[in-house]
Amino acid sequence: QDFKEQIIHHVATIILISFSWFANYIRAGTLIMALHDSSDYLLESAKMFNYAGWRNTCNNIFIVFAAVFIITRLVILPFWIMHCTVVYPLDLYPAFFGYYFFNFMMVVLQSLHIFWAYLIIRMAQKFITGKVVEDERSDREETDNSEEEEEAAKNGPLSNGHPVLNNNHRKTD
């Protein structure tokens, strides 16, 4: 459901990292990568345990992920890194196109972080209140039965259009 946001996020991140090298904002680009990586591996671990069926481990990792995500992307990024990219360069150099472009991309990235934090907090709220927790972003189609499974449920199991053999014997009805 958030495919467009993911594309915008990846494009903005690639532009920020590339531009940080071109405009000599190497420290800012490196810190942006480090902040994003600090919570990304937790999300992937939670997904892995969810797919494996380890619900308690998945839920515990999700709680740690939510805390790390909010601290790094809603506290450290705007109040430390963005502050340094907005305020300090003007003390040393006059503003140039790259300054505005870089900080605009940072604002785009931060806006997406706020959007995802809202989804994460909503999931955490459902988790705490005991409601069923699903990935807020995922489509419902991923968990729905496929057409073949629905057809098999209606007409019995089929394999390549032929009845499935049971213990190498045909079913006699």
mmCIF file with all atom_site columns, C-alpha atoms in Angstrom:
data_model
loop_
_atom_site.group_PDB
_atom_site.id
_atom_site.type_symbol
_atom_site.label_atom_id
_atom_site.label_alt_id
_atom_site.label_comp_id
_atom_site.label_asym_id
_atom_site.label_entity_id
_atom_site.label_seq_id
_atom_site.pdbx_PDB_ins_code
_atom_site.Cartn_x
_atom_site.Cartn_y
_atom_site.Cartn_z
_atom_site.occupancy
_atom_site.B_iso_or_equiv
_atom_site.pdbx_formal_charge
_atom_site.auth_seq_id
_atom_site.auth_comp_id
_atom_site.auth_asym_id
_atom_site.auth_atom_id
_atom_site.pdbx_PDB_model_num
ATOM 1   C CA . GLN A 1 1   ? 0.000   0.000   0.000   1.00 0.00 ? 1   GLN A CA 1
ATOM 2   C CA . ASP A 1 2   ? 2.930   2.357   0.474   1.00 0.00 ? 2   ASP A CA 1
ATOM 3   C CA . PHE A 1 3   ? 4.694   1.544   -2.793  1.00 0.00 ? 3   PHE A CA 1
ATOM 4   C CA . LYS A 1 4   ? 4.802   5.199   -3.888  1.00 0.00 ? 4   LYS A CA 1
ATOM 5   C CA . GLU A 1 5   ? 6.230   6.271   -0.541  1.00 0.00 ? 5   GLU A CA 1
ATOM 6   C CA . GLN A 1 6   ? 8.868   3.535   -0.746  1.00 0.00 ? 6   GLN A CA 1
ATOM 7   C CA . ILE A 1 7   ? 9.907   4.687   -4.225  1.00 0.00 ? 7   ILE A CA 1
ATOM 8   C CA . ILE A 1 8   ? 10.093  8.325   -3.076  1.00 0.00 ? 8   ILE A CA 1
ATOM 9   C CA . HIS A 1 9   ? 12.105  7.225   -0.021  1.00 0.00 ? 9   HIS A CA 1
ATOM 10  C CA . HIS A 1 10  ? 14.605  5.241   -2.068  1.00 0.00 ? 10  HIS A CA 1
ATOM 11  C CA . VAL A 1 11  ? 15.027  7.963   -4.679  1.00 0.00 ? 11  VAL A CA 1
ATOM 12  C CA . ALA A 1 12  ? 15.451  10.637  -1.984  1.00 0.00 ? 12  ALA A CA 1
ATOM 13  C CA . THR A 1 13  ? 17.953  8.492   -0.103  1.00 0.00 ? 13  THR A CA 1
ATOM 14  C CA . ILE A 1 14  ? 20.013  7.744   -3.207  1.00 0.00 ? 14  ILE A CA 1
ATOM 15  C CA . ILE A 1 15  ? 20.003  11.429  -4.141  1.00 0.00 ? 15  ILE A CA 1
ATOM 16  C CA . LEU A 1 16  ? 21.004  12.427  -0.598  1.00 0.00 ? 16  LEU A CA 1
ATOM 17  C CA . ILE A 1 17  ? 23.839  9.935   -0.411  1.00 0.00 ? 17  ILE A CA 1
ATOM 18  C CA . SER A 1 18  ? 25.122  10.783  -3.895  1.00 0.00 ? 18  SER A CA 1
ATOM 19  C CA . PHE A 1 19  ? 24.765  14.511  -3.400  1.00 0.00 ? 19  PHE A CA 1
ATOM 20  C CA . SER A 1 20  ? 26.495  14.337  -0.019  1.00 0.00 ? 20  SER A CA 1
ATOM 21  C CA . TRP A 1 21  ? 29.590  13.145  -1.855  1.00 0.00 ? 21  TRP A CA 1
ATOM 22  C CA . PHE A 1 22  ? 29.350  15.783  -4.585  1.00 0.00 ? 22  PHE A CA 1
ATOM 23  C CA . ALA A 1 23  ? 28.694  18.711  -2.222  1.00 0.00 ? 23  ALA A CA 1
ATOM 24  C CA . ASN A 1 24  ? 31.227  17.562  0.383   1.00 0.00 ? 24  ASN A CA 1
ATOM 25  C CA . TYR A 1 25  ? 28.512  16.722  2.936   1.00 0.00 ? 25  TYR A CA 1
ATOM 26  C CA . ILE A 1 26  ? 30.175  13.365  3.466   1.00 0.00 ? 26  ILE A CA 1
ATOM 27  C CA . ARG A 1 27  ? 29.646  13.345  7.227   1.00 0.00 ? 27  ARG A CA 1
ATOM 28  C CA . ALA A 1 28  ? 25.937  14.072  6.866   1.00 0.00 ? 28  ALA A CA 1
ATOM 29  C CA . GLY A 1 29  ? 25.501  11.370  4.213   1.00 0.00 ? 29  GLY A CA 1
ATOM 30  C CA . THR A 1 30  ? 27.332  8.809   6.321   1.00 0.00 ? 30  THR A CA 1
ATOM 31  C CA . LEU A 1 31  ? 25.268  9.655   9.396   1.00 0.00 ? 31  LEU A CA 1
ATOM 32  C CA . ILE A 1 32  ? 22.047  9.389   7.384   1.00 0.00 ? 32  ILE A CA 1
ATOM 33  C CA . MET A 1 33  ? 23.047  5.889   6.249   1.00 0.00 ? 33  MET A CA 1
ATOM 34  C CA . ALA A 1 34  ? 24.000  4.853   9.792   1.00 0.00 ? 34  ALA A CA 1
ATOM 35  C CA . LEU A 1 35  ? 20.722  6.113   11.247  1.00 0.00 ? 35  LEU A CA 1
ATOM 36  C CA . HIS A 1 36  ? 18.657  4.288   8.656   1.00 0.00 ? 36  HIS A CA 1
ATOM 37  C CA . ASP A 1 37  ? 20.572  1.041   9.031   1.00 0.00 ? 37  ASP A CA 1
ATOM 38  C CA . SER A 1 38  ? 20.164  1.060   12.810  1.00 0.00 ? 38  SER A CA 1
ATOM 39  C CA . SER A 1 39  ? 16.460  0.225   12.582  1.00 0.00 ? 39  SER A CA 1
ATOM 40  C CA . ASP A 1 40  ? 16.255  -1.469  9.178   1.00 0.00 ? 40  ASP A CA 1
ATOM 41  C CA . TYR A 1 41  ? 17.897  -4.706  10.284  1.00 0.00 ? 41  TYR A CA 1
ATOM 42  C CA . LEU A 1 42  ? 15.442  -4.946  13.183  1.00 0.00 ? 42  LEU A CA 1
ATOM 43  C CA . LEU A 1 43  ? 12.473  -4.647  10.820  1.00 0.00 ? 43  LEU A CA 1
ATOM 44  C CA . GLU A 1 44  ? 13.867  -7.345  8.543   1.00 0.00 ? 44  GLU A CA 1
ATOM 45  C CA . SER A 1 45  ? 14.526  -9.601  11.550  1.00 0.00 ? 45  SER A CA 1
ATOM 46  C CA . ALA A 1 46  ? 10.952  -9.136  12.761  1.00 0.00 ? 46  ALA A CA 1
ATOM 47  C CA . LYS A 1 47  ? 9.649   -10.024 9.290   1.00 0.00 ? 47  LYS A CA 1
ATOM 48  C CA . MET A 1 48  ? 11.854  -13.103 9.203   1.00 0.00 ? 48  MET A CA 1
ATOM 49  C CA . PHE A 1 49  ? 10.561  -14.350 12.573  1.00 0.00 ? 49  PHE A CA 1
ATOM 50  C CA . ASN A 1 50  ? 6.996   -13.568 11.524  1.00 0.00 ? 50  ASN A CA 1
ATOM 51  C CA . TYR A 1 51  ? 7.386   -15.725 8.402   1.00 0.00 ? 51  TYR A CA 1
ATOM 52  C CA . ALA A 1 52  ? 8.933   -18.477 10.531  1.00 0.00 ? 52  ALA A CA 1
ATOM 53  C CA . GLY A 1 53  ? 5.911   -18.403 12.841  1.00 0.00 ? 53  GLY A CA 1
ATOM 54  C CA . TRP A 1 54  ? 7.774   -17.183 15.915  1.00 0.00 ? 54  TRP A CA 1
ATOM 55  C CA . ARG A 1 55  ? 5.135   -14.636 16.953  1.00 0.00 ? 55  ARG A CA 1
ATOM 56  C CA . ASN A 1 56  ? 6.555   -13.751 20.414  1.00 0.00 ? 56  ASN A CA 1
ATOM 57  C CA . THR A 1 57  ? 10.041  -13.144 19.048  1.00 0.00 ? 57  THR A CA 1
ATOM 58  C CA . CYS A 1 58  ? 8.578   -11.137 16.174  1.00 0.00 ? 58  CYS A CA 1
ATOM 59  C CA . ASN A 1 59  ? 6.519   -9.001  18.555  1.00 0.00 ? 59  ASN A CA 1
ATOM 60  C CA . ASN A 1 60  ? 9.475   -8.329  20.863  1.00 0.00 ? 60  ASN A CA 1
ATOM 61  C CA . ILE A 1 61  ? 11.728  -7.343  17.981  1.00 0.00 ? 61  ILE A CA 1
ATOM 62  C CA . PHE A 1 62  ? 8.953   -5.125  16.626  1.00 0.00 ? 62  PHE A CA 1
ATOM 63  C CA . ILE A 1 63  ? 8.810   -3.245  19.955  1.00 0.00 ? 63  ILE A CA 1
ATOM 64  C CA . VAL A 1 64  ? 12.576  -2.666  19.833  1.00 0.00 ? 64  VAL A CA 1
ATOM 65  C CA . PHE A 1 65  ? 12.294  -1.661  16.157  1.00 0.00 ? 65  PHE A CA 1
ATOM 66  C CA . ALA A 1 66  ? 9.555   0.878   16.931  1.00 0.00 ? 66  ALA A CA 1
ATOM 67  C CA . ALA A 1 67  ? 11.621  2.453   19.710  1.00 0.00 ? 67  ALA A CA 1
ATOM 68  C CA . VAL A 1 68  ? 14.798  2.618   17.611  1.00 0.00 ? 68  VAL A CA 1
ATOM 69  C CA . PHE A 1 69  ? 12.885  3.957   14.581  1.00 0.00 ? 69  PHE A CA 1
ATOM 70  C CA . ILE A 1 70  ? 11.240  6.754   16.553  1.00 0.00 ? 70  ILE A CA 1
ATOM 71  C CA . ILE A 1 71  ? 14.423  7.742   18.387  1.00 0.00 ? 71  ILE A CA 1
ATOM 72  C CA . THR A 1 72  ? 16.683  7.729   15.328  1.00 0.00 ? 72  THR A CA 1
ATOM 73  C CA . ARG A 1 73  ? 14.330  9.093   12.678  1.00 0.00 ? 73  ARG A CA 1
ATOM 74  C CA . LEU A 1 74  ? 12.103  11.437  14.660  1.00 0.00 ? 74  LEU A CA 1
ATOM 75  C CA . VAL A 1 75  ? 14.570  12.712  17.255  1.00 0.00 ? 75  VAL A CA 1
ATOM 76  C CA . ILE A 1 76  ? 18.199  12.313  16.166  1.00 0.00 ? 76  ILE A CA 1
ATOM 77  C CA . LEU A 1 77  ? 17.733  12.982  12.437  1.00 0.00 ? 77  LEU A CA 1
ATOM 78  C CA . PRO A 1 78  ? 15.762  16.247  12.678  1.00 0.00 ? 78  PRO A CA 1
ATOM 79  C CA . PHE A 1 79  ? 17.243  17.680  15.855  1.00 0.00 ? 79  PHE A CA 1
ATOM 80  C CA . TRP A 1 80  ? 20.848  16.750  15.295  1.00 0.00 ? 80  TRP A CA 1
ATOM 81  C CA . ILE A 1 81  ? 21.665  16.012  11.654  1.00 0.00 ? 81  ILE A CA 1
ATOM 82  C CA . MET A 1 82  ? 19.157  18.327  9.963   1.00 0.00 ? 82  MET A CA 1
ATOM 83  C CA . HIS A 1 83  ? 20.034  21.067  12.432  1.00 0.00 ? 83  HIS A CA 1
ATOM 84  C CA . CYS A 1 84  ? 23.690  20.676  11.462  1.00 0.00 ? 84  CYS A CA 1
ATOM 85  C CA . THR A 1 85  ? 22.949  20.736  7.722   1.00 0.00 ? 85  THR A CA 1
ATOM 86  C CA . VAL A 1 86  ? 20.666  23.788  7.976   1.00 0.00 ? 86  VAL A CA 1
ATOM 87  C CA . VAL A 1 87  ? 22.473  26.015  10.511  1.00 0.00 ? 87  VAL A CA 1
ATOM 88  C CA . TYR A 1 88  ? 26.222  25.352  10.396  1.00 0.00 ? 88  TYR A CA 1
ATOM 89  C CA . PRO A 1 89  ? 26.923  25.586  6.645   1.00 0.00 ? 89  PRO A CA 1
ATOM 90  C CA . LEU A 1 90  ? 25.603  29.163  6.598   1.00 0.00 ? 90  LEU A CA 1
ATOM 91  C CA . ASP A 1 91  ? 28.225  30.157  9.193   1.00 0.00 ? 91  ASP A CA 1
ATOM 92  C CA . LEU A 1 92  ? 31.000  28.994  6.877   1.00 0.00 ? 92  LEU A CA 1
ATOM 93  C CA . TYR A 1 93  ? 29.727  29.565  3.338   1.00 0.00 ? 93  TYR A CA 1
ATOM 94  C CA . PRO A 1 94  ? 27.004  31.509  1.587   1.00 0.00 ? 94  PRO A CA 1
ATOM 95  C CA . ALA A 1 95  ? 23.975  29.441  0.649   1.00 0.00 ? 95  ALA A CA 1
ATOM 96  C CA . PHE A 1 96  ? 24.170  27.833  -2.795  1.00 0.00 ? 96  PHE A CA 1
ATOM 97  C CA . PHE A 1 97  ? 21.830  25.634  -4.821  1.00 0.00 ? 97  PHE A CA 1
ATOM 98  C CA . GLY A 1 98  ? 23.193  22.439  -3.260  1.00 0.00 ? 98  GLY A CA 1
ATOM 99  C CA . TYR A 1 99  ? 22.443  23.686  0.246   1.00 0.00 ? 99  TYR A CA 1
ATOM 100 C CA . TYR A 1 100 ? 18.765  24.199  -0.586  1.00 0.00 ? 100 TYR A CA 1
ATOM 101 C CA . PHE A 1 101 ? 18.506  21.002  -2.632  1.00 0.00 ? 101 PHE A CA 1
ATOM 102 C CA . PHE A 1 102 ? 20.116  18.833  0.052   1.00 0.00 ? 102 PHE A CA 1
ATOM 103 C CA . ASN A 1 103 ? 17.937  20.238  2.814   1.00 0.00 ? 103 ASN A CA 1
ATOM 104 C CA . PHE A 1 104 ? 14.799  19.925  0.681   1.00 0.00 ? 104 PHE A CA 1
ATOM 105 C CA . MET A 1 105 ? 15.560  16.233  0.182   1.00 0.00 ? 105 MET A CA 1
ATOM 106 C CA . MET A 1 106 ? 16.095  15.920  3.931   1.00 0.00 ? 106 MET A CA 1
ATOM 107 C CA . VAL A 1 107 ? 12.632  17.421  4.509   1.00 0.00 ? 107 VAL A CA 1
ATOM 108 C CA . VAL A 1 108 ? 11.124  14.946  2.018   1.00 0.00 ? 108 VAL A CA 1
ATOM 109 C CA . LEU A 1 109 ? 12.817  12.092  3.851   1.00 0.00 ? 109 LEU A CA 1
ATOM 110 C CA . GLN A 1 110 ? 11.674  13.403  7.218   1.00 0.00 ? 110 GLN A CA 1
ATOM 111 C CA . SER A 1 111 ? 8.085   13.710  5.980   1.00 0.00 ? 111 SER A CA 1
ATOM 112 C CA . LEU A 1 112 ? 8.130   10.050  5.001   1.00 0.00 ? 112 LEU A CA 1
ATOM 113 C CA . HIS A 1 113 ? 9.530   9.149   8.419   1.00 0.00 ? 113 HIS A CA 1
ATOM 114 C CA . ILE A 1 114 ? 6.614   10.932  10.073  1.00 0.00 ? 114 ILE A CA 1
ATOM 115 C CA . PHE A 1 115 ? 4.162   9.015   7.844   1.00 0.00 ? 115 PHE A CA 1
ATOM 116 C CA . TRP A 1 116 ? 5.750   5.658   8.707   1.00 0.00 ? 116 TRP A CA 1
ATOM 117 C CA . ALA A 1 117 ? 6.009   6.537   12.398  1.00 0.00 ? 117 ALA A CA 1
ATOM 118 C CA . TYR A 1 118 ? 2.252   7.100   12.372  1.00 0.00 ? 118 TYR A CA 1
ATOM 119 C CA . LEU A 1 119 ? 1.742   3.610   10.907  1.00 0.00 ? 119 LEU A CA 1
ATOM 120 C CA . ILE A 1 120 ? 4.174   2.065   13.396  1.00 0.00 ? 120 ILE A CA 1
ATOM 121 C CA . ILE A 1 121 ? 2.507   3.765   16.351  1.00 0.00 ? 121 ILE A CA 1
ATOM 122 C CA . ARG A 1 122 ? -0.893  2.612   15.096  1.00 0.00 ? 122 ARG A CA 1
ATOM 123 C CA . MET A 1 123 ? 0.400   -0.968  14.883  1.00 0.00 ? 123 MET A CA 1
ATOM 124 C CA . ALA A 1 124 ? 1.963   -0.699  18.342  1.00 0.00 ? 124 ALA A CA 1
ATOM 125 C CA . GLN A 1 125 ? -1.311  0.603   19.744  1.00 0.00 ? 125 GLN A CA 1
ATOM 126 C CA . LYS A 1 126 ? -3.164  -2.397  18.290  1.00 0.00 ? 126 LYS A CA 1
ATOM 127 C CA . PHE A 1 127 ? -0.479  -4.691  19.673  1.00 0.00 ? 127 PHE A CA 1
ATOM 128 C CA . ILE A 1 128 ? -0.765  -3.206  23.165  1.00 0.00 ? 128 ILE A CA 1
ATOM 129 C CA . THR A 1 129 ? -4.572  -3.310  23.198  1.00 0.00 ? 129 THR A CA 1
ATOM 130 C CA . GLY A 1 130 ? -4.517  -6.955  22.110  1.00 0.00 ? 130 GLY A CA 1
ATOM 131 C CA . LYS A 1 131 ? -6.059  -6.564  18.673  1.00 0.00 ? 131 LYS A CA 1
ATOM 132 C CA . VAL A 1 132 ? -4.750  -8.643  15.777  1.00 0.00 ? 132 VAL A CA 1
ATOM 133 C CA . VAL A 1 133 ? -1.553  -7.106  14.462  1.00 0.00 ? 133 VAL A CA 1
ATOM 134 C CA . GLU A 1 134 ? -0.813  -7.142  10.737  1.00 0.00 ? 134 GLU A CA 1
ATOM 135 C CA . ASP A 1 135 ? 1.585   -5.130  8.670   1.00 0.00 ? 135 ASP A CA 1
ATOM 136 C CA . GLU A 1 136 ? -0.337  -1.900  8.056   1.00 0.00 ? 136 GLU A CA 1
ATOM 137 C CA . ARG A 1 137 ? 1.439   -1.399  4.742   1.00 0.00 ? 137 ARG A CA 1
ATOM 138 C CA . SER A 1 138 ? 0.907   -4.803  3.181   1.00 0.00 ? 138 SER A CA 1
ATOM 139 C CA . ASP A 1 139 ? -1.858  -5.534  0.738   1.00 0.00 ? 139 ASP A CA 1
ATOM 140 C CA . ARG A 1 140 ? -4.578  -7.928  1.770   1.00 0.00 ? 140 ARG A CA 1
ATOM 141 C CA . GLU A 1 141 ? -4.100  -9.819  -1.507  1.00 0.00 ? 141 GLU A CA 1
ATOM 142 C CA . GLU A 1 142 ? -0.880  -11.380 -0.264  1.00 0.00 ? 142 GLU A CA 1
ATOM 143 C CA . THR A 1 143 ? -2.750  -13.391 2.362   1.00 0.00 ? 143 THR A CA 1
ATOM 144 C CA . ASP A 1 144 ? -5.823  -14.197 0.271   1.00 0.00 ? 144 ASP A CA 1
ATOM 145 C CA . ASN A 1 145 ? -6.170  -17.559 -1.424  1.00 0.00 ? 145 ASN A CA 1
ATOM 146 C CA . SER A 1 146 ? -5.115  -17.674 -5.024  1.00 0.00 ? 146 SER A CA 1
ATOM 147 C CA . GLU A 1 147 ? -7.604  -18.526 -7.767  1.00 0.00 ? 147 GLU A CA 1
ATOM 148 C CA . GLU A 1 148 ? -6.175  -22.024 -8.030  1.00 0.00 ? 148 GLU A CA 1
ATOM 149 C CA . GLU A 1 149 ? -6.612  -22.642 -4.304  1.00 0.00 ? 149 GLU A CA 1
ATOM 150 C CA . GLU A 1 150 ? -10.195 -21.380 -4.466  1.00 0.00 ? 150 GLU A CA 1
ATOM 151 C CA . GLU A 1 151 ? -10.899 -23.612 -7.481  1.00 0.00 ? 151 GLU A CA 1
ATOM 152 C CA . ALA A 1 152 ? -9.394  -26.601 -5.666  1.00 0.00 ? 152 ALA A CA 1
ATOM 153 C CA . ALA A 1 153 ? -11.570 -25.898 -2.650  1.00 0.00 ? 153 ALA A CA 1
ATOM 154 C CA . LYS A 1 154 ? -14.702 -25.869 -4.852  1.00 0.00 ? 154 LYS A CA 1
ATOM 155 C CA . ASN A 1 155 ? -13.961 -28.790 -7.170  1.00 0.00 ? 155 ASN A CA 1
ATOM 156 C CA . GLY A 1 156 ? -11.564 -30.847 -5.120  1.00 0.00 ? 156 GLY A CA 1
ATOM 157 C CA . PRO A 1 157 ? -7.779  -30.980 -5.583  1.00 0.00 ? 157 PRO A CA 1
ATOM 158 C CA . LEU A 1 158 ? -6.533  -30.757 -9.145  1.00 0.00 ? 158 LEU A CA 1
ATOM 159 C CA . SER A 1 159 ? -3.049  -31.009 -10.518 1.00 0.00 ? 159 SER A CA 1
ATOM 160 C CA . ASN A 1 160 ? -2.533  -29.778 -14.070 1.00 0.00 ? 160 ASN A CA 1
ATOM 161 C CA . GLY A 1 161 ? -6.225  -30.277 -14.802 1.00 0.00 ? 161 GLY A CA 1
ATOM 162 C CA . HIS A 1 162 ? -6.179  -33.962 -13.783 1.00 0.00 ? 162 HIS A CA 1
ATOM 163 C CA . PRO A 1 163 ? -7.473  -35.445 -10.532 1.00 0.00 ? 163 PRO A CA 1
ATOM 164 C CA . VAL A 1 164 ? -4.785  -35.969 -7.906  1.00 0.00 ? 164 VAL A CA 1
ATOM 165 C CA . LEU A 1 165 ? -4.056  -39.622 -7.240  1.00 0.00 ? 165 LEU A CA 1
ATOM 166 C CA . ASN A 1 166 ? -4.342  -40.810 -3.669  1.00 0.00 ? 166 ASN A CA 1
ATOM 167 C CA . ASN A 1 167 ? -1.676  -43.392 -2.730  1.00 0.00 ? 167 ASN A CA 1
ATOM 168 C CA . ASN A 1 168 ? -1.231  -44.233 -6.399  1.00 0.00 ? 168 ASN A CA 1
ATOM 169 C CA . HIS A 1 169 ? -4.853  -45.403 -6.652  1.00 0.00 ? 169 HIS A CA 1
ATOM 170 C CA . ARG A 1 170 ? -7.614  -43.628 -8.462  1.00 0.00 ? 170 ARG A CA 1
ATOM 171 C CA . LYS A 1 171 ? -10.507 -42.486 -6.371  1.00 0.00 ? 171 LYS A CA 1
ATOM 172 C CA . THR A 1 172 ? -13.558 -44.621 -7.170  1.00 0.00 ? 172 THR A CA 1
ATOM 173 C CA . ASP A 1 173 ? -16.865 -42.833 -6.760  1.00 0.00 ? 173 ASP A CA 1
#
